[in-house]
Short mmCIF file of C-alpha atoms in Angstrom, two decimals:
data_model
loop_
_atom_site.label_atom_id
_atom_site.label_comp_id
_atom_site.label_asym_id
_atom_site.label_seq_id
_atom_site.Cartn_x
_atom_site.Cartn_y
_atom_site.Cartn_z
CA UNK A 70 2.07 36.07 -23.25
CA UNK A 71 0.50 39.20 -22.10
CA UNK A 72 -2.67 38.36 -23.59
CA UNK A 73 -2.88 35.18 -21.37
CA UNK A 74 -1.69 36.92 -17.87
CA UNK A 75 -4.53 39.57 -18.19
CA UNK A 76 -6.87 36.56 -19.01
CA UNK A 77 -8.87 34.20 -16.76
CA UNK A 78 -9.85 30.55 -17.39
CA UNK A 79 -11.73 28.44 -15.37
CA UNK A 80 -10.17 25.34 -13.68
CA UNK A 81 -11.38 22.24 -12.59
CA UNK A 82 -10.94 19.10 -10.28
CA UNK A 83 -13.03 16.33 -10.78
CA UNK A 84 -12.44 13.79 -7.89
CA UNK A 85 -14.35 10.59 -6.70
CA UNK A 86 -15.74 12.46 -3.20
CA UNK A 87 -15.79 16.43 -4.63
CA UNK A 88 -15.41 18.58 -7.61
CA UNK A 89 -13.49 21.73 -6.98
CA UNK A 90 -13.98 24.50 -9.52
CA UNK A 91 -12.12 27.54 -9.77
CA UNK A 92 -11.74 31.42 -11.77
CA UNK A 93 -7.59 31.60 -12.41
CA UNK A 94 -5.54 34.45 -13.61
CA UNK A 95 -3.30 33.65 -16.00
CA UNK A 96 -0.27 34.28 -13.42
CA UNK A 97 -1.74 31.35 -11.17
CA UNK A 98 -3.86 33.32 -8.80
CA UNK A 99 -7.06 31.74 -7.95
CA UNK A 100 -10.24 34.28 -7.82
CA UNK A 101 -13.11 32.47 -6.71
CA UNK A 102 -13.29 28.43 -5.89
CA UNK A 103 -15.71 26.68 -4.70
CA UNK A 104 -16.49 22.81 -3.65
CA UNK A 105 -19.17 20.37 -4.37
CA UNK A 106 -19.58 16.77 -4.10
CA UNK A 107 -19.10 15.15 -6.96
CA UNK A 108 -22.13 13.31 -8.49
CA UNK A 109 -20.13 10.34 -9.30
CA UNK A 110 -22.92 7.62 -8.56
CA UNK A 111 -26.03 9.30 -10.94
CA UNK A 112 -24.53 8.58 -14.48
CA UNK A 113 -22.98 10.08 -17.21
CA UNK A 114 -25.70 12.86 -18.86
CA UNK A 115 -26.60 13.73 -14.86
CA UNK A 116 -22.80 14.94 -14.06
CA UNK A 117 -22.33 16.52 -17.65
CA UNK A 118 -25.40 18.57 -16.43
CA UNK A 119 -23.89 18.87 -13.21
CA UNK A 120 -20.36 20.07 -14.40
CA UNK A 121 -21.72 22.85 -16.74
CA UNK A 122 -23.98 24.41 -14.26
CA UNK A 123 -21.48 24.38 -11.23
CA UNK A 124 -19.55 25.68 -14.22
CA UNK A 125 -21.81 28.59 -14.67
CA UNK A 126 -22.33 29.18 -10.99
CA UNK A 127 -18.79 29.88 -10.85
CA UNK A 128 -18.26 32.37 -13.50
CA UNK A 129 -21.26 34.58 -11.95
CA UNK A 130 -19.87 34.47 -8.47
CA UNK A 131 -16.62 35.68 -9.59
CA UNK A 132 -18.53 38.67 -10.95
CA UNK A 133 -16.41 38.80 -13.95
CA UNK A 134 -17.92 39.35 -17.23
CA UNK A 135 -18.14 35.65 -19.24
CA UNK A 136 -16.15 37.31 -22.54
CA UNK A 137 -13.13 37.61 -19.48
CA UNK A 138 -13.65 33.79 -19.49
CA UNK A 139 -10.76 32.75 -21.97
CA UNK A 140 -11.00 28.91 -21.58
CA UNK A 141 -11.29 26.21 -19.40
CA UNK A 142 -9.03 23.53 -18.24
CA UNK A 143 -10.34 20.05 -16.43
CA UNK A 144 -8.60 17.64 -14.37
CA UNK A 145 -10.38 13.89 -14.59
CA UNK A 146 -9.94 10.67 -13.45
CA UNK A 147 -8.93 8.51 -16.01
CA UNK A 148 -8.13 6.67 -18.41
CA UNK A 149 -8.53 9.12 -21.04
CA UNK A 150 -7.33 10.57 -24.11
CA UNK A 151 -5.96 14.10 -23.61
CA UNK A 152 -6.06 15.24 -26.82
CA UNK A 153 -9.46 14.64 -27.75
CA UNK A 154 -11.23 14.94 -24.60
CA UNK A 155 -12.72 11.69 -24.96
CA UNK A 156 -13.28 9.85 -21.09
CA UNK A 157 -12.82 6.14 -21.33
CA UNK A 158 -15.03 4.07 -18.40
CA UNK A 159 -12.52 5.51 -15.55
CA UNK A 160 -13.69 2.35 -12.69
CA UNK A 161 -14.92 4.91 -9.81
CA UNK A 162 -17.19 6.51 -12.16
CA UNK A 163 -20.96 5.11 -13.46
CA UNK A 164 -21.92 5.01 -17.12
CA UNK A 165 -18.85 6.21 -19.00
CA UNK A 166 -17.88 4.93 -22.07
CA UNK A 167 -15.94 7.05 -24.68
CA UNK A 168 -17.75 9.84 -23.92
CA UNK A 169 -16.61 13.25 -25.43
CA UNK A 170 -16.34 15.51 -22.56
CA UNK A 171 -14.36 17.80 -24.39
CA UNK A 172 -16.39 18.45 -27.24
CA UNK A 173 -19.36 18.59 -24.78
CA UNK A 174 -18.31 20.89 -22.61
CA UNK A 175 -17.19 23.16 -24.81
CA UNK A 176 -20.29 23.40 -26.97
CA UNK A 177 -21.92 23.98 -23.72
CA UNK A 178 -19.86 26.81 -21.93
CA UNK A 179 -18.83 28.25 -25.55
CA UNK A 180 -14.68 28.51 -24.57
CA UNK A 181 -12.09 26.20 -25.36
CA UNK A 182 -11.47 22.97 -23.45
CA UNK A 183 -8.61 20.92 -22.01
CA UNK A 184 -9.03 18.01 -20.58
CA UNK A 185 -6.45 16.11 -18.73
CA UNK A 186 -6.23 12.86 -16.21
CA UNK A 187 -6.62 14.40 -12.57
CA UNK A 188 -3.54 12.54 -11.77
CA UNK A 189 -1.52 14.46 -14.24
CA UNK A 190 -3.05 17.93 -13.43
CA UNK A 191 -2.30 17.16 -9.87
CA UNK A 192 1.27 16.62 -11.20
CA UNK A 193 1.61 19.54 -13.36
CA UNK A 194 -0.28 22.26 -10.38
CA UNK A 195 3.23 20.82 -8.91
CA UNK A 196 5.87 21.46 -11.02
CA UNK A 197 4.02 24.89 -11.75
CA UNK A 198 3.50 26.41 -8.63
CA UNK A 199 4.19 23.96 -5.81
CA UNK A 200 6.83 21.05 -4.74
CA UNK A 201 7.69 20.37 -8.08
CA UNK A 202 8.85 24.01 -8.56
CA UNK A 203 12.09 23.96 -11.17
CA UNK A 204 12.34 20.44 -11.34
CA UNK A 205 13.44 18.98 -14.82
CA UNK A 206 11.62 15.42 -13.91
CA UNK A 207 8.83 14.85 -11.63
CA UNK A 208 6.19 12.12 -10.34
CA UNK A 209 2.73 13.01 -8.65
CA UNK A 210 0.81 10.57 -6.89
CA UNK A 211 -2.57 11.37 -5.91
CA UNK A 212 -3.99 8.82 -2.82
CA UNK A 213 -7.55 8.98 -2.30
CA UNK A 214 -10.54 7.83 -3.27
CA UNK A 215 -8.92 6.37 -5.57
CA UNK A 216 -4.63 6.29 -6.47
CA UNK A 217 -3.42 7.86 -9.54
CA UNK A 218 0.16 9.21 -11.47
CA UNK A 219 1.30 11.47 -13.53
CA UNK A 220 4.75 12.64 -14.79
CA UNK A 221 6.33 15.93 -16.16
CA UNK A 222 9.16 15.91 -18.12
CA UNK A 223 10.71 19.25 -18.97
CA UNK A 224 7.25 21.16 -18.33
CA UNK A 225 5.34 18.77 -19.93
CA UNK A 226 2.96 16.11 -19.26
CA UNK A 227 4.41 12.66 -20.49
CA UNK A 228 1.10 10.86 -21.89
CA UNK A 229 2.55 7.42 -23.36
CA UNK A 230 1.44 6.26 -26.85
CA UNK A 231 -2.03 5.77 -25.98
CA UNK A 232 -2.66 8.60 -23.51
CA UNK A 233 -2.60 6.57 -20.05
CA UNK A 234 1.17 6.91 -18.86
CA UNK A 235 1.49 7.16 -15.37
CA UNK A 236 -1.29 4.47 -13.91
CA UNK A 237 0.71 3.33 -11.26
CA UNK A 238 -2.48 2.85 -9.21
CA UNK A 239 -3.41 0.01 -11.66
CA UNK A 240 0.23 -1.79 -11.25
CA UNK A 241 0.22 -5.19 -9.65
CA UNK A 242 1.71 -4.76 -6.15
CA UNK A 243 0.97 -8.42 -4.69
CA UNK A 244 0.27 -11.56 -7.34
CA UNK A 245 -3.11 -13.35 -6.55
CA UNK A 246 -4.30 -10.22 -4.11
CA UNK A 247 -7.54 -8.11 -3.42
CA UNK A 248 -9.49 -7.84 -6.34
CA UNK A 249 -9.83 -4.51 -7.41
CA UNK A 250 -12.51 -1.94 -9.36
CA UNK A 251 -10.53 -2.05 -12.56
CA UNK A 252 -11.10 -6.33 -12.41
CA UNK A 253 -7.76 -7.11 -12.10
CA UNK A 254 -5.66 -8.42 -8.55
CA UNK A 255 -3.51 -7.18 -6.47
CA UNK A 256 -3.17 -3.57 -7.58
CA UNK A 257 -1.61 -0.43 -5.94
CA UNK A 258 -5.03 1.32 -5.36
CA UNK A 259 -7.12 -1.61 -4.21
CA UNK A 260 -5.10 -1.12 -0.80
CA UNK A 261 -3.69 2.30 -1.05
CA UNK A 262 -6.74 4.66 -1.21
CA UNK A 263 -8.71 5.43 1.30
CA UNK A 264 -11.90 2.99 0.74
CA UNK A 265 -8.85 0.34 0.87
CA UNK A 266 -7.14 1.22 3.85
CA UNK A 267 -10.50 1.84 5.74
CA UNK A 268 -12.04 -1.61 5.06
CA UNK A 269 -8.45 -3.67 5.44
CA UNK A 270 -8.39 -1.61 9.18
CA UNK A 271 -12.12 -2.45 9.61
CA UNK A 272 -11.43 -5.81 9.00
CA UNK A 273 -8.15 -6.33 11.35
CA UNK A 274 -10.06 -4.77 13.93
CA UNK A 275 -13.07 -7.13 13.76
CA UNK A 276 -10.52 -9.84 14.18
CA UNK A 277 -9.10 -8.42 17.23
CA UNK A 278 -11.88 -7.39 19.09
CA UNK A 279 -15.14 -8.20 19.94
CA UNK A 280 -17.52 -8.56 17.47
CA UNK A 281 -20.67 -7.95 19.49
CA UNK A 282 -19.25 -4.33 19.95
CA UNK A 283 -17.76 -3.84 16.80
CA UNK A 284 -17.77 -0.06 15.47
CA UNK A 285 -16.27 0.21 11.84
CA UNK A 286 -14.43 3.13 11.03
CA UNK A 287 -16.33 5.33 8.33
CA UNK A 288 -13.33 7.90 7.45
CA UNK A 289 -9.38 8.69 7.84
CA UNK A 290 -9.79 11.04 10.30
CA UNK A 291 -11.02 8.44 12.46
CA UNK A 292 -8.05 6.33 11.44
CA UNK A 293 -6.04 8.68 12.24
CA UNK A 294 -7.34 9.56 15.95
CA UNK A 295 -6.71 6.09 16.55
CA UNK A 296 -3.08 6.26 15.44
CA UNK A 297 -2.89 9.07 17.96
CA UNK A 298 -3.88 7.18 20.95
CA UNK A 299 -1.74 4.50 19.95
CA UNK A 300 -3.73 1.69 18.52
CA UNK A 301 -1.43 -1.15 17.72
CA UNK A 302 -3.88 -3.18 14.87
CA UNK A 303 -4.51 0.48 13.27
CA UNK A 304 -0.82 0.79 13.17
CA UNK A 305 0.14 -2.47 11.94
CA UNK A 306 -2.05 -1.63 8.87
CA UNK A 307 -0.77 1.66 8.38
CA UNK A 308 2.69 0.85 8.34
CA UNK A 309 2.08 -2.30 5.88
CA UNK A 310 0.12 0.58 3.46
CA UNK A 311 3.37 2.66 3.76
CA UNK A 312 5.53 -0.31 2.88
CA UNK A 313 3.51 -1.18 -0.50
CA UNK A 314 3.32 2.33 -1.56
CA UNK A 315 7.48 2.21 -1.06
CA UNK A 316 7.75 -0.93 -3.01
CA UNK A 317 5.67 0.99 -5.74
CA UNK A 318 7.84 3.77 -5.94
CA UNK A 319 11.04 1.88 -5.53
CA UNK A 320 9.79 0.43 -8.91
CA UNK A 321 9.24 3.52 -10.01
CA UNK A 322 12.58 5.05 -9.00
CA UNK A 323 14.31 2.19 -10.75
CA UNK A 324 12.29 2.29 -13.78
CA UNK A 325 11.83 6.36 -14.43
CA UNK A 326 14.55 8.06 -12.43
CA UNK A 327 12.62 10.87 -11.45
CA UNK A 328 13.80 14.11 -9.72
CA UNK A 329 11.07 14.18 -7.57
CA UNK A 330 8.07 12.21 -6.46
CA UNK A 331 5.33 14.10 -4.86
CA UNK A 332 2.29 12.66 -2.56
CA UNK A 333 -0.77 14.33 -2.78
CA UNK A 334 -4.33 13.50 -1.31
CA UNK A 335 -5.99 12.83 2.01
CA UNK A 336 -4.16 9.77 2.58
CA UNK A 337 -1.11 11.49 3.07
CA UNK A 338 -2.10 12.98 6.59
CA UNK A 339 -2.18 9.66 8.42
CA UNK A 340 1.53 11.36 8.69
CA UNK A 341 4.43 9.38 9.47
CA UNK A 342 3.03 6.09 10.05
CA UNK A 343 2.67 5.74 6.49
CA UNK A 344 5.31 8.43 4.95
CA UNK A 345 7.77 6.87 7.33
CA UNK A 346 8.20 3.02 6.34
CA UNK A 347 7.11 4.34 2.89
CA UNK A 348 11.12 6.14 2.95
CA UNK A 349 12.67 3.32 4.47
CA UNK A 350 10.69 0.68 1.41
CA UNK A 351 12.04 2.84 -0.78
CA UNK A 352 15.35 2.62 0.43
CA UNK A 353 15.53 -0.87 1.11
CA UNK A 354 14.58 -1.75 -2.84
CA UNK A 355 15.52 0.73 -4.92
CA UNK A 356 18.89 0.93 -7.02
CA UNK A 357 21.24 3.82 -4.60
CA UNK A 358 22.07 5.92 -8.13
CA UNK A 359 17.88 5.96 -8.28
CA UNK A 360 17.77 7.17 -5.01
CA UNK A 361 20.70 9.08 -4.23
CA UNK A 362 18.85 12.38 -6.49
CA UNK A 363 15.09 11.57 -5.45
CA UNK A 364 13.29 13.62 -3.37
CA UNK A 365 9.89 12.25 -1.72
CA UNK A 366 8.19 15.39 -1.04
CA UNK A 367 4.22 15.79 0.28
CA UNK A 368 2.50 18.32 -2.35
CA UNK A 369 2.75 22.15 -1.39
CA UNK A 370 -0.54 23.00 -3.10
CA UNK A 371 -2.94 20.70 -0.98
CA UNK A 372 -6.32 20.38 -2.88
CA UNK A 373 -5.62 23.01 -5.36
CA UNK A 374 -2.74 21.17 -7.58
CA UNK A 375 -5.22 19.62 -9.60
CA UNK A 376 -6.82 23.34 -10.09
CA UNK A 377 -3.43 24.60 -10.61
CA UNK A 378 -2.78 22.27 -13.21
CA UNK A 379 -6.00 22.20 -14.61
CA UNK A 380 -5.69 25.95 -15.26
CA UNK A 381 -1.59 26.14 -16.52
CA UNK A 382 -3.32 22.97 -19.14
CA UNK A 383 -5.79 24.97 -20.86
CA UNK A 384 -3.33 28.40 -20.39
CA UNK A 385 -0.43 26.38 -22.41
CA UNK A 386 -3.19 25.92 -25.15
CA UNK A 387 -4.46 29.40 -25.83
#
């Protein structure tokens, strides 16, 4: 144990808009992070390149010597196999396809690699050093670019048999609906994240108003202004978003019985427009005894509980 507190890995969060990369102590203190937009669009060998220099730009900024550098931990979207590293054609990213990224990277940077779904890291940065805190049970859901899940149990990551536990963002939420990146209908994510919610307010707008004059909305924080002067159609929307995500984890609550379910991700600050009928969803549909123990919390960490639990990943493993 002493070993790994006077050691430093590096940490990483891959998401659809940035990557965030990071020097960690093995007591959870973060050194030196920095963001970058995530190449997401220029293919497979273009982001591996990508990845290992940012990588590399990260270790010499911290100014620490690279034999400090103990190991690295990576938080991805998925699906993927944790164990082996190996990234299986996650739907926001080009040109994937059973690629090794473990193997890869390591050869590359020359420390050991862990590799885990960024929904999961998200979850464990939680329980480690956030919400999640000294909770036996807990369920992260990351809203963004995209929506993802993970669950701890006891301290630990629960995987499933084949490594992709915890895709709640792929769950059918309404029979015959949108179509979504993954090519099936009606799931969570195709109207919870934020390209989702943007073009179904874009679109109820347009309808409203008039169409010579039309402005779409290009970003949350514009949502978000209109919320704020009281825009009924923006509300509407954002209140209907709220009550899917609460019929999601209502089944979640009766199907898990988690501790705790925390909400993580830009999506979260449209505040309690969403996070509000979201409670009451949750309420309304959900068994009491699931309810009567949860917690719905909004993550503690921010942006760094994937790095978090990126890091305490590849820390567990050395």
């Amino acid at each position: 144990m002493t070993k790994i507190l006077n050691n430093h890995v590096l940490a990483a969060d891959v998401g659809g808009t940035n990557t965030r990369m990071a020097i960690v102590t093995g007591n959870g203190e973060i050194l030196t992070l920095i963001k970058r937009p995530t190449h997401c669009k220029d293919g497979q060998d273009e982001m591996i390149t990508f990845l290992v220099s940012f990588a590399r730009e990260v270790i010499e900024k911290s100014n620490l010597p690279e034999e400090k550098i103990c190991g690295m931990g990576i938080g991805f979207p998925g699906p993927l196999n944790a164990e082996t590293g190996t990234i299986f054609n996650p739907p926001n990213l080009n040109g994937w396809d059973n690629v090794p990224l473990k193997d890869i990277l390591g050869k590359e940077l020359k420390v050991p690699v862990a590799i885990e779904n960024d929904a999961n890291a998200a979850a464990l940065g939680e329980w480690w050093k956030g919400a999640g805190s000294g909770t036996s049970s807990l369920f992260c859901i990351t809203l963004g670019t995209g929506v993802g899940g993970g669950m701890v149990l006891g301290g630990k990551v629960w995987h499933g048999a084949s490594s992709i536990a915890g895709e709640i963002g792929h769950t059918t939420i309404i029979r015959d609906g949108i179509e979504c990146t993954c090519g099936n209908t009606g799931c969570l994510e195709i109207y919870a994240c934020s390209g989702g919610i943007l073009k179904r307010v874009n679109d109820a707008l347009l309808k409203e108003g008039d169409n010579g004059k039309f402005q779409p909305l290009t970003d949350l924080k514009e949502i978000g202004q209109m919320l704020i002067q009281g825009n009924e159609v923006v509300l509407k929307v954002i209140k209907e978003t709220g009550v899917i995500l609460g019929i999601a984890i209502a089944n979640l609550a009766n199907l898990l019985n988690p501790e705790m379910v925390v909400l993580f991700g830009g999506v979260t600050n449209l505040g309690t427009s969403l996070i509000g009928p979201l409670r009451e969803e949750v309420k309304r549909r959900a068994f009491k005894k699931a309810t009567e123990s949860l917690r719905i919390e909004l993550s503690q960490l921010g942006d760094n509980s994937g790095i978090f639990g990126a890091a305490k990943n590849i820390l567990s493993q050395l």
